[in-house]
mmCIF file of C-alpha atoms and ligand atoms in Angstrom:
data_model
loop_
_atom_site.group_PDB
_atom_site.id
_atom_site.type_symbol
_atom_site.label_atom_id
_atom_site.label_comp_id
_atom_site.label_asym_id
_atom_site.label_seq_id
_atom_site.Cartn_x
_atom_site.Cartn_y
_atom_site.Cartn_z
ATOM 1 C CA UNK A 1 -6.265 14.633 -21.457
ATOM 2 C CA UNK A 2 -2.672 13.337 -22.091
ATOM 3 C CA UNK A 3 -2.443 10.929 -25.448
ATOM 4 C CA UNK A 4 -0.719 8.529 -22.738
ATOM 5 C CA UNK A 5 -3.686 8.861 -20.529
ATOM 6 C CA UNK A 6 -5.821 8.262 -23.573
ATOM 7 C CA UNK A 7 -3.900 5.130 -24.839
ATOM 8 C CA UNK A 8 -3.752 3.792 -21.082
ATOM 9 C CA UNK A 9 -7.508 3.928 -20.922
ATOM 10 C CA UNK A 10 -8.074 2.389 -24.221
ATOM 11 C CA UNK A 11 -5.483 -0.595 -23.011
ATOM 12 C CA UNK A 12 -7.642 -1.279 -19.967
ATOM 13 C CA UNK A 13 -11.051 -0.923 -22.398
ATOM 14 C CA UNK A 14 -8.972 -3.772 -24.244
ATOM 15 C CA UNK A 15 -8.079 -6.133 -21.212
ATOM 16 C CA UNK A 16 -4.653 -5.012 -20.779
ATOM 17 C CA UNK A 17 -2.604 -4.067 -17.662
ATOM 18 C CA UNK A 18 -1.612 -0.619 -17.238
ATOM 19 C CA UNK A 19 0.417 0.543 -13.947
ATOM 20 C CA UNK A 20 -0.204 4.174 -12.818
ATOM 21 C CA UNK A 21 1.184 6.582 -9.796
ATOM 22 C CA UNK A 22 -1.406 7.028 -7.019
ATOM 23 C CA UNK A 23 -0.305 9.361 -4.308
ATOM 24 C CA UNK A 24 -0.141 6.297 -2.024
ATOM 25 C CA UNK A 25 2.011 3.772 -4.175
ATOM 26 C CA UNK A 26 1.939 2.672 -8.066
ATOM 27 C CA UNK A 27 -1.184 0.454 -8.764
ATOM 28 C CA UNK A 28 -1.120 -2.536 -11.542
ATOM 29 C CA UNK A 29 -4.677 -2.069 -13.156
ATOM 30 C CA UNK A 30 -6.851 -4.014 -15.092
ATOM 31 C CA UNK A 31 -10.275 -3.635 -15.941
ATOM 32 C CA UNK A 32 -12.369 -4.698 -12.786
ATOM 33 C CA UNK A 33 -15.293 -6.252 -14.684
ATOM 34 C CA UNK A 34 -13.378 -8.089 -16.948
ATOM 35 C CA UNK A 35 -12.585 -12.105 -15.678
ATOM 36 C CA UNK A 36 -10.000 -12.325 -18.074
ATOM 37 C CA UNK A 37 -8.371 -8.854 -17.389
ATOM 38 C CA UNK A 38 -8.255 -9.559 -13.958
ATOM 39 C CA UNK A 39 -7.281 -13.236 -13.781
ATOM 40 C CA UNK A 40 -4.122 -11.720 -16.441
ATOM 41 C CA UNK A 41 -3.710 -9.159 -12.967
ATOM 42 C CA UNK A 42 -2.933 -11.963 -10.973
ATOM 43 C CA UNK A 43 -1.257 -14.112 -12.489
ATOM 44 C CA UNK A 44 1.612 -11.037 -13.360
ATOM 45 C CA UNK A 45 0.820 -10.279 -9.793
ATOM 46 C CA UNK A 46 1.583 -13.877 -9.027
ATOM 47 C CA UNK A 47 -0.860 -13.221 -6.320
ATOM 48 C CA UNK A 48 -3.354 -16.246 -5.014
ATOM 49 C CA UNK A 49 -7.011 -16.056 -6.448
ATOM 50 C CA UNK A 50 -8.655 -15.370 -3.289
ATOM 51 C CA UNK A 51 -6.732 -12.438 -2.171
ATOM 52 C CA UNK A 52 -9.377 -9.585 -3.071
ATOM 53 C CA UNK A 53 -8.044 -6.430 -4.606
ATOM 54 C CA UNK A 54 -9.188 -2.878 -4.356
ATOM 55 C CA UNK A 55 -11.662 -1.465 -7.403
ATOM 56 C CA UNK A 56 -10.216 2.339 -8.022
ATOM 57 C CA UNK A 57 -13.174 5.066 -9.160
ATOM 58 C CA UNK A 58 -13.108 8.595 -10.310
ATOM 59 C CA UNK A 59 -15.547 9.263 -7.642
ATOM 60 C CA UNK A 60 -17.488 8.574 -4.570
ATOM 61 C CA UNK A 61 -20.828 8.084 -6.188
ATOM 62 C CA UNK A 62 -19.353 5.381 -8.729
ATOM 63 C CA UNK A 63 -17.076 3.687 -6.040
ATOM 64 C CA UNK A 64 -20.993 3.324 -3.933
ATOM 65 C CA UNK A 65 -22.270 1.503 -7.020
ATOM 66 C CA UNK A 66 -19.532 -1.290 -6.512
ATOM 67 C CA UNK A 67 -21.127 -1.500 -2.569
ATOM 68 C CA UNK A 68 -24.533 -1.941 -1.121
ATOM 69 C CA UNK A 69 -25.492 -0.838 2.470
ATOM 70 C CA UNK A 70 -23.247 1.983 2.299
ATOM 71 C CA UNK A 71 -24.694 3.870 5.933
ATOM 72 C CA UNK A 72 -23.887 7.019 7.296
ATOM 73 C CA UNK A 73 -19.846 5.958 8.622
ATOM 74 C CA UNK A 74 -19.157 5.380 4.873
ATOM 75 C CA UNK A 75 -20.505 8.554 3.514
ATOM 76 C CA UNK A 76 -18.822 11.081 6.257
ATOM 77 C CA UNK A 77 -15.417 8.959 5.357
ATOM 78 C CA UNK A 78 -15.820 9.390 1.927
ATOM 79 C CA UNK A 79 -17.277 12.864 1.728
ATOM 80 C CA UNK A 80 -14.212 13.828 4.718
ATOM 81 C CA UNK A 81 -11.312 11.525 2.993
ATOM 82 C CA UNK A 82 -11.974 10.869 -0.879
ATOM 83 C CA UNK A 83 -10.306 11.714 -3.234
ATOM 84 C CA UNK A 84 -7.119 10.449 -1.179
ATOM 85 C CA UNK A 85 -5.463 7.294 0.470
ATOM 86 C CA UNK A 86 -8.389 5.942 1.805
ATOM 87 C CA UNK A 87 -9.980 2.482 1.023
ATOM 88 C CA UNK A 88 -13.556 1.339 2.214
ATOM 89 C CA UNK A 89 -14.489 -2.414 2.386
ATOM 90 C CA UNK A 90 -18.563 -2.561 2.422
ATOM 91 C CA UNK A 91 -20.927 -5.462 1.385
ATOM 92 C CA UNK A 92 -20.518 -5.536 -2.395
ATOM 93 C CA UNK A 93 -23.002 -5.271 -5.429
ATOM 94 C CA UNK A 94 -23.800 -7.164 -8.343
ATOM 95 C CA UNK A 95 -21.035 -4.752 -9.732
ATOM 96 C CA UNK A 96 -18.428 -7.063 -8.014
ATOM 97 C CA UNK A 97 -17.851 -10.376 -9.149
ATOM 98 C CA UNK A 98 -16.088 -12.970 -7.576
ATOM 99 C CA UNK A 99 -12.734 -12.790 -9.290
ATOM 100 C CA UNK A 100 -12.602 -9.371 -7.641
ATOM 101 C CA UNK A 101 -13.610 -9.813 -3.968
ATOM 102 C CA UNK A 102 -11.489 -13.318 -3.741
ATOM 103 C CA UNK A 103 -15.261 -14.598 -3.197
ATOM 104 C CA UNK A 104 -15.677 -12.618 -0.106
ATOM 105 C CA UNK A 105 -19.061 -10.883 0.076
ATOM 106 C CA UNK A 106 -17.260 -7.435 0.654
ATOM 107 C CA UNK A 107 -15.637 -5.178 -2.235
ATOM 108 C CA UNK A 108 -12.464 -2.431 -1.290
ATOM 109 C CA UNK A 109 -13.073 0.723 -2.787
ATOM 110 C CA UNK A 110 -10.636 3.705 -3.268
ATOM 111 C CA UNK A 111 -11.118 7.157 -4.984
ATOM 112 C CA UNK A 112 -7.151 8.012 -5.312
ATOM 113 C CA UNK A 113 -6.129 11.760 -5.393
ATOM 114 C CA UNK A 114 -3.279 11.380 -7.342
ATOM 115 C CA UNK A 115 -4.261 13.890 -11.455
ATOM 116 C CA UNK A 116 -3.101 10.767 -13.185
ATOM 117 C CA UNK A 117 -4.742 8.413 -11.439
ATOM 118 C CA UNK A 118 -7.692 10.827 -11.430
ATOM 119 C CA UNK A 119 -7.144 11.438 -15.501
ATOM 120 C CA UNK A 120 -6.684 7.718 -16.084
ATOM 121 C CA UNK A 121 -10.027 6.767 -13.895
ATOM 122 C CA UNK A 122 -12.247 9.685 -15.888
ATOM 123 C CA UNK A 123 -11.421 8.781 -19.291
ATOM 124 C CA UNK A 124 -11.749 4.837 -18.918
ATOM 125 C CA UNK A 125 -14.963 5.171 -17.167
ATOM 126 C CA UNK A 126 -15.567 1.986 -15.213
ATOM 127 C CA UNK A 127 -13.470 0.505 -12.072
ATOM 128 C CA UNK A 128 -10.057 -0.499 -12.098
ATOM 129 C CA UNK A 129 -8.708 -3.147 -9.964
ATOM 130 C CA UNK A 130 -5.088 -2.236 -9.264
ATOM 131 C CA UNK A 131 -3.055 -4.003 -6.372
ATOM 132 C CA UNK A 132 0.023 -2.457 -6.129
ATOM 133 C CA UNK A 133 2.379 -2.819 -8.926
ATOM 134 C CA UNK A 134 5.220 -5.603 -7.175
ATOM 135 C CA UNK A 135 5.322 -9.210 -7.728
ATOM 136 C CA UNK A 136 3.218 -10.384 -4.584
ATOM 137 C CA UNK A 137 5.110 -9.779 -1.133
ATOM 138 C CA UNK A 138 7.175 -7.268 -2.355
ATOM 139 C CA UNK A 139 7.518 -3.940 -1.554
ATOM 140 C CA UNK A 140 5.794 -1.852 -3.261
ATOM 141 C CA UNK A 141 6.761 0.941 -5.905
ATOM 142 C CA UNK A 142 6.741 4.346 -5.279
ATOM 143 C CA UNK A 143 8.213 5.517 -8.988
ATOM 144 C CA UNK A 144 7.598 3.944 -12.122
ATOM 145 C CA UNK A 145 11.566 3.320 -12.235
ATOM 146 C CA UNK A 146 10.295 0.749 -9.652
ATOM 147 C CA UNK A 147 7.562 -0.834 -11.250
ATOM 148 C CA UNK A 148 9.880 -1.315 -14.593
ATOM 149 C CA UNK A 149 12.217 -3.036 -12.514
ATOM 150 C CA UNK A 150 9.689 -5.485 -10.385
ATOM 151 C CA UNK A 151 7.128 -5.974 -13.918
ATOM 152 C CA UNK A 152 9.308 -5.198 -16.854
ATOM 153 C CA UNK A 153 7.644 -6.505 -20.229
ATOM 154 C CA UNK A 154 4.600 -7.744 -17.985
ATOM 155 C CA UNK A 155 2.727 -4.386 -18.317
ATOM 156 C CA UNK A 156 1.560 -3.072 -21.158
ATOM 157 C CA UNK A 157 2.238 0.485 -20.374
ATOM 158 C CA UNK A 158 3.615 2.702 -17.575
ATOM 159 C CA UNK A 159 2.093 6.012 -16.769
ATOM 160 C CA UNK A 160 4.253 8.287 -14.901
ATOM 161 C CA UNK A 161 3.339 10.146 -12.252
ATOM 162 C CA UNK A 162 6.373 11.360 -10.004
ATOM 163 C CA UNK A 163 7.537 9.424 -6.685
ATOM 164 C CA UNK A 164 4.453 9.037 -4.429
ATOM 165 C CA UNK A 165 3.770 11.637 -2.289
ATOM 166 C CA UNK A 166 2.162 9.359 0.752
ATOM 167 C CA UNK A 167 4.510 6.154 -0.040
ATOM 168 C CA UNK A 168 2.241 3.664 1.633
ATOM 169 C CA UNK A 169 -0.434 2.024 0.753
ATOM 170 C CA UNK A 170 -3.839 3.237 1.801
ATOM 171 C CA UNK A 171 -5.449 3.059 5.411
ATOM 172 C CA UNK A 172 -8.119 0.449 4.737
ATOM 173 C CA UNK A 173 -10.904 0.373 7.101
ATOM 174 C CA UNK A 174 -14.089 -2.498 7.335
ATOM 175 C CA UNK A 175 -17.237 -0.747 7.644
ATOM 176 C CA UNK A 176 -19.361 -4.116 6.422
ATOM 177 C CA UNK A 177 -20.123 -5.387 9.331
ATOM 178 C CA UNK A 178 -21.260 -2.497 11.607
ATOM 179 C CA UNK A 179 -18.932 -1.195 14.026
ATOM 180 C CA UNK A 180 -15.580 0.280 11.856
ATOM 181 C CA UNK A 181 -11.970 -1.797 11.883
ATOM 182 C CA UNK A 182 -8.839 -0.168 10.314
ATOM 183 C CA UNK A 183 -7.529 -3.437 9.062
ATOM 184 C CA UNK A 184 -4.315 -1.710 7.872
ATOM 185 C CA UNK A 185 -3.432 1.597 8.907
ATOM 186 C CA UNK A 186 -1.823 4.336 6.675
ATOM 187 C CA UNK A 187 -1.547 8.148 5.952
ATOM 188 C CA UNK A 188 -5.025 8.720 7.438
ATOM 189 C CA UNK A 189 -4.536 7.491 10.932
ATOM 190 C CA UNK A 190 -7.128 6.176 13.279
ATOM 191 C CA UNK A 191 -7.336 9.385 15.236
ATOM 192 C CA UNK A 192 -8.282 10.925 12.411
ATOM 193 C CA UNK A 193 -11.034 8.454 11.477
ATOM 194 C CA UNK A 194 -11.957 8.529 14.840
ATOM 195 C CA UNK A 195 -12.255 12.005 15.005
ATOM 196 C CA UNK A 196 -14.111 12.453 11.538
ATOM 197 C CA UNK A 197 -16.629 9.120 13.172
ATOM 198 C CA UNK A 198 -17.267 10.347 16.488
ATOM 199 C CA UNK A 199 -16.495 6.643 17.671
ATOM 200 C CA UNK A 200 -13.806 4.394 18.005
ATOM 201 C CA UNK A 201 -12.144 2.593 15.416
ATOM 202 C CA UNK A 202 -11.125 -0.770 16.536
ATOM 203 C CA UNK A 203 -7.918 -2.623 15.616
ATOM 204 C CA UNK A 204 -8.463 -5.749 12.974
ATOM 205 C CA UNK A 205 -9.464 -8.478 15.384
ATOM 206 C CA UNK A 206 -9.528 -12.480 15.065
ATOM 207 C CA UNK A 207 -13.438 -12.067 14.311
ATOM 208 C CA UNK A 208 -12.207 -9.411 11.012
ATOM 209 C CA UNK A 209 -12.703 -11.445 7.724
ATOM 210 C CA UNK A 210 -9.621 -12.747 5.558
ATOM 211 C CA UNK A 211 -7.023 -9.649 5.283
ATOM 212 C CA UNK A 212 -3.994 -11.524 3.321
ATOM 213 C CA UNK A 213 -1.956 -8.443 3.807
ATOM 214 C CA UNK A 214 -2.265 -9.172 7.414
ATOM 215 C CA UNK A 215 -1.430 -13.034 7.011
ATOM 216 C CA UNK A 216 1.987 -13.410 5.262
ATOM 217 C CA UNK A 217 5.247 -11.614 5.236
ATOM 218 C CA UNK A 218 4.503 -7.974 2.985
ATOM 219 C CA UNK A 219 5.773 -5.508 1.912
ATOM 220 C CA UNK A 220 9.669 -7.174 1.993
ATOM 221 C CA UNK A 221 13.169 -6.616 0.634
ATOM 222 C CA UNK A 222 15.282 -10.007 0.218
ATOM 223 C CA UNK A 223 17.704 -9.246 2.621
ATOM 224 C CA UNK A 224 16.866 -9.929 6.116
ATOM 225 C CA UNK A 225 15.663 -7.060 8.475
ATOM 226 C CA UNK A 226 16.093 -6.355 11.960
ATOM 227 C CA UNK A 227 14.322 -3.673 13.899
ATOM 228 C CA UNK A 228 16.957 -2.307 16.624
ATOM 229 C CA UNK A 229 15.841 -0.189 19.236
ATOM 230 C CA UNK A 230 18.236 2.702 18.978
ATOM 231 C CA UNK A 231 20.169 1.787 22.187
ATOM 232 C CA UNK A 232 21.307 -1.681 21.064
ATOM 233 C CA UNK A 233 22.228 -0.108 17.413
ATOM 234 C CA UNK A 234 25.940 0.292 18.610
ATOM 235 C CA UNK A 235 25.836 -3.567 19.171
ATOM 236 C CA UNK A 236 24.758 -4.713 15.911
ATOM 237 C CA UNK A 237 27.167 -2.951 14.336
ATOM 238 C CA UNK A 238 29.657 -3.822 16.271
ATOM 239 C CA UNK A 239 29.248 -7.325 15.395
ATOM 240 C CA UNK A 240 28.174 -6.635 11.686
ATOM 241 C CA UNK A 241 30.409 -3.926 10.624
ATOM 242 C CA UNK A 242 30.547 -3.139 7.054
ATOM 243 C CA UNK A 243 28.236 -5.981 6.039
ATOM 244 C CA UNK A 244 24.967 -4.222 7.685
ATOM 245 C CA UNK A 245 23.055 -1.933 5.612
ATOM 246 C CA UNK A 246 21.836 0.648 8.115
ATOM 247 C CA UNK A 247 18.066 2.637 7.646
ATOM 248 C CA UNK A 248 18.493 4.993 10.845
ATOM 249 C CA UNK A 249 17.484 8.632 11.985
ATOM 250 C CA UNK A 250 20.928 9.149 13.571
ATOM 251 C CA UNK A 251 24.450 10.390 11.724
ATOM 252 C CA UNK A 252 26.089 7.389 9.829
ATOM 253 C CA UNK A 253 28.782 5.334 11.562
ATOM 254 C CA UNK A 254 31.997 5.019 10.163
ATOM 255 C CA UNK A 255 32.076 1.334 10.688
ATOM 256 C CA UNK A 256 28.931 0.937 7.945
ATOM 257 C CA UNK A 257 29.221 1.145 4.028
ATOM 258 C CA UNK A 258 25.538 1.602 3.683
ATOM 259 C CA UNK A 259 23.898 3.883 5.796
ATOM 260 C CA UNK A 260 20.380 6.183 4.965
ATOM 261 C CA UNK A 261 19.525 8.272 7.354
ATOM 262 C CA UNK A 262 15.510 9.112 7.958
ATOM 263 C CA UNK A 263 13.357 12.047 8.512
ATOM 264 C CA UNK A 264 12.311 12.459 11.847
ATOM 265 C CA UNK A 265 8.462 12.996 10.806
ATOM 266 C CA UNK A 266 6.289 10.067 10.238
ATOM 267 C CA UNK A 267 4.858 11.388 7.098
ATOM 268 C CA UNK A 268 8.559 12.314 5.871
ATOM 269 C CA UNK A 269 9.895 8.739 6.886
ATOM 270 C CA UNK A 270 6.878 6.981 5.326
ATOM 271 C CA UNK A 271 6.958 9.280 1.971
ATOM 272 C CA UNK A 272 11.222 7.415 1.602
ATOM 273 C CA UNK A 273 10.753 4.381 3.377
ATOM 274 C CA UNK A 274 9.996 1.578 0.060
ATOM 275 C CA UNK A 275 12.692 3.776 -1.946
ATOM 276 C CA UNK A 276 15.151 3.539 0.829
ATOM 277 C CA UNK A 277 14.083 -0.239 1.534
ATOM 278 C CA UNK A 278 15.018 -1.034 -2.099
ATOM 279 C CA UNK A 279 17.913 0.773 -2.413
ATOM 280 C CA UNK A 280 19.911 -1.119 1.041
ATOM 281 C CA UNK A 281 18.177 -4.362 -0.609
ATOM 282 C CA UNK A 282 20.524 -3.383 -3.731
ATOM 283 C CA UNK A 283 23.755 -2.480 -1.379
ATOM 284 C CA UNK A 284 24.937 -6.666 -1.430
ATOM 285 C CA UNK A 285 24.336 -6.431 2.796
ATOM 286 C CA UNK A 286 23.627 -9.362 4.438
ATOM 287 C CA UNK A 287 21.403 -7.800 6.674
ATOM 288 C CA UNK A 288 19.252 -4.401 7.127
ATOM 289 C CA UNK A 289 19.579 -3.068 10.596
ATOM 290 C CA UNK A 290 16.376 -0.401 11.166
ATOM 291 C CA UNK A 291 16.553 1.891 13.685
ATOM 292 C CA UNK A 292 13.072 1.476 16.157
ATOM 293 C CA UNK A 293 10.540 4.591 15.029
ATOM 294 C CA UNK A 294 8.997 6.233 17.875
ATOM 295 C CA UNK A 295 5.702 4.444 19.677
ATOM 296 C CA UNK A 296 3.396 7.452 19.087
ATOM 297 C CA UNK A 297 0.661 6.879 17.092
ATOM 298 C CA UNK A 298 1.632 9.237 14.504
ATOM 299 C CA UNK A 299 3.821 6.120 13.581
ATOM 300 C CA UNK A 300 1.427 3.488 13.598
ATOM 301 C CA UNK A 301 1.377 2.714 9.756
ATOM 302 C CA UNK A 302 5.370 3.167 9.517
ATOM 303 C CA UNK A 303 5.838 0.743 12.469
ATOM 304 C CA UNK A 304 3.278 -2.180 10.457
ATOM 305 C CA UNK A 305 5.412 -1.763 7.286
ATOM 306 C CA UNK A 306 8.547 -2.681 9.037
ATOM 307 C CA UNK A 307 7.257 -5.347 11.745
ATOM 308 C CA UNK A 308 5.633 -6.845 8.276
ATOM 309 C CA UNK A 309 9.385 -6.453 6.376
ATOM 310 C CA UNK A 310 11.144 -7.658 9.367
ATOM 311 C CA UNK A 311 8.642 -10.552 9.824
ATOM 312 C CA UNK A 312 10.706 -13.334 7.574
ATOM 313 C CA UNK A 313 7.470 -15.014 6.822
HETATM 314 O O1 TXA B 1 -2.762 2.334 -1.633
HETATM 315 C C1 TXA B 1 -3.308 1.319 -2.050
HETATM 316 O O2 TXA B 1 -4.286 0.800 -1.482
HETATM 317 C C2 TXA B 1 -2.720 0.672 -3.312
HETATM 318 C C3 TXA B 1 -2.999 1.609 -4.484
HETATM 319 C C4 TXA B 1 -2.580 1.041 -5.804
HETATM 320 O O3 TXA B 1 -4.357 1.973 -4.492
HETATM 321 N N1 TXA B 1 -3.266 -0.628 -3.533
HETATM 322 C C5 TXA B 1 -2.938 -1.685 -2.727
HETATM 323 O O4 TXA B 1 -3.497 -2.872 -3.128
HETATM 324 O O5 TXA B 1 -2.212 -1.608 -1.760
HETATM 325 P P1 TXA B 1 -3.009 -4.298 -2.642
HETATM 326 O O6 TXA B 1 -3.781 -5.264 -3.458
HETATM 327 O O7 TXA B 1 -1.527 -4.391 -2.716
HETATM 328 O O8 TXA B 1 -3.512 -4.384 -1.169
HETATM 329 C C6 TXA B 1 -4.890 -4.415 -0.962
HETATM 330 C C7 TXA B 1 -5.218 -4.927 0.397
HETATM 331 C C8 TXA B 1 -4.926 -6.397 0.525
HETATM 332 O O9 TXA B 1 -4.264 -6.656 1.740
HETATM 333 C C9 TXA B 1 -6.312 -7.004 0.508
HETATM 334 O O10 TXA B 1 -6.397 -8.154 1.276
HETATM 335 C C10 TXA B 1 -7.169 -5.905 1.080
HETATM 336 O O11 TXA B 1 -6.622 -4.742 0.575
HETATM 337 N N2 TXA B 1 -8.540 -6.002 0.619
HETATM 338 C C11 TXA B 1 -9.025 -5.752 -0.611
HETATM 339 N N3 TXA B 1 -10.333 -6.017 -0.684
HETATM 340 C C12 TXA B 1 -10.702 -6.451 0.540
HETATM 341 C C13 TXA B 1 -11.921 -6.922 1.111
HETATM 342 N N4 TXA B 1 -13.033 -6.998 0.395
HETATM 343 N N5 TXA B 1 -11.914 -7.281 2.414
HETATM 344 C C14 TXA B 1 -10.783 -7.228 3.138
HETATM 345 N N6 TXA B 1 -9.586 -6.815 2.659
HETATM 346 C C15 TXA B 1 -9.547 -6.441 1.375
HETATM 347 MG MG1 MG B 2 0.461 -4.802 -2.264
#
């Protein structure tokens, strides 16, 4: 074990916040049984109190004791899916207090991939609550160059990790109240859940409980966003010019300053996307023009993270 991992874990042991790479985006941790840790989580966070946040675990079988009625659905998910991007909301435990599950009778749970994450989860021992490491509504950070910027002197320490190899957050599906909901869809897809299931996965509904993340504007830069559908592109530039940032899968156009052009694979274009969303935030534009990603489901978690940045609240 690293001396930083070591020191990380014995910060969290002490009610500290340390932020560490996942493989899906940094996480802001704190000690998940700890009321003080936690409420010091969200208020850094600036994140309201009954927003529930994800408890991270070393492994399946510790990540069950945090849940109760875990059935067959949330075994073959874990046993197909952990460790990886993957987060499981089930009916909680004692484990889970109420200044973890926003007072909601459900706990996430999330066995990350990522060796740090992994290293940093062993050697404290217990769960970690860690929402991802932005102020609240912000996009998230994929390198811990981001989370210095967005937390500064808030954290007590910064494990590094490398940029994130996913570079969204994890696919979160409901399994607590029998028939599975993907209430936010990521690097897993719902094919694949379906397929792993043998059922369908349905789409969060107006019956799912409370999802914040599917309430407000996420996930965000300040400038405002536009999704263009690829034949109207040519438009907006024409009357933006030089003051559009572009984010686009197509050669740059002489008329724009700012212009990052995409990979054509989801996973590719999902792995950039917060890194390229910060970096037009920082180009002065006064707006960010997207170019429309395909409507194949292979793009279904790309396509929420820029109808939630485009959203403008
Ligand atoms: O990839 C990830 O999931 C990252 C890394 C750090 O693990 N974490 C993350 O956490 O994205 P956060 O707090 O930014 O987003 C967690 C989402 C929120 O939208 C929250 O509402 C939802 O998970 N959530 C957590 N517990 C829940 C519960 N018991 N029921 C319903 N939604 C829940
Ligand atoms: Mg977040």
């Amino acid at each position: 074990m690293s001396d930083a991992v070591r020191r990380a874990a014995e910060i969290l042991r002490a009610g500290g916040l340390v932020a560490f790479p996942t493989e899906t985006v940094y996480g802001l941790g704190a000690d998940a049984s700890s009321a003080a840790a936690v409420a010091r989580l969200y208020a850094v966070k600036r994140r309201p109190a009954d927003h529930p946040v994800i408890v991270h675990l070393a492994a399946a079988e510790g990540a069950f004791a945090w849940t109760r009625e875990a059935g067959e659905a949330a075994q073959i998910l874990a046993a197909k899916f952990w460790p990886g991007p993957l987060t499981l909301v089930l009916k909680r435990s004692a484990l889970a207090h109420d200044f973890v599950t926003g007072g909601e009778d459900t706990i996430g749970v999330r066995v990350p991939a990522h060796p740090v994450a992994h290293a940093l989860l062993e050697a404290f021992g217990g769960g970690v609550a860690a929402p991802s490491a932005n102020r609240f509504g912000r996009v998230s950070p994929t390198t811990a160059a981001h989370v210095r910027a967005d937390l500064g002197a808030d954290v007590d320490l910064v494990l590094e990790g490398g940029p994130s190899e996913v570079g969204i957050e994890s696919t979160i599906v409901d399994l607590s109240r029998g028939a599975p909901v993907l209430l936010r869809p990521g690097r897993i897809t719902q094919e694949a859940l379906e397929a792993a299931l043998g059922k369908r996965v349905a789409l969060r509904d107006e019956d799912a409980p409370k999802h914040p993340g599917g309430l407000e504007r996420h996930y965000a830069p300040a400038t405002p966003l536009r999704l263009v559908p690829v034949h109207a592109l040519d438009r907006e530039i024409a009357s933006l010019g030089a003051r559009a940032a572009v984010l686009a899968f197509s050669r740059p156009d002489e008329r724009v300053d700012y212009w990052l052009r995409m990979p054509r694979d989801a996973e590719g274009y999902a792995r950039k996307l917060y890194a390229a969303l910060r970096e037009l935030d920082g180009a002065g534009c006064d707006a960010i023009l997207v170019e429309a990603p395909p409507e194949d489901p292979a793009w279904q978690a790309v396509r929420d993270r820029l109808r939630r940045a485009a959203s403008g609240g």
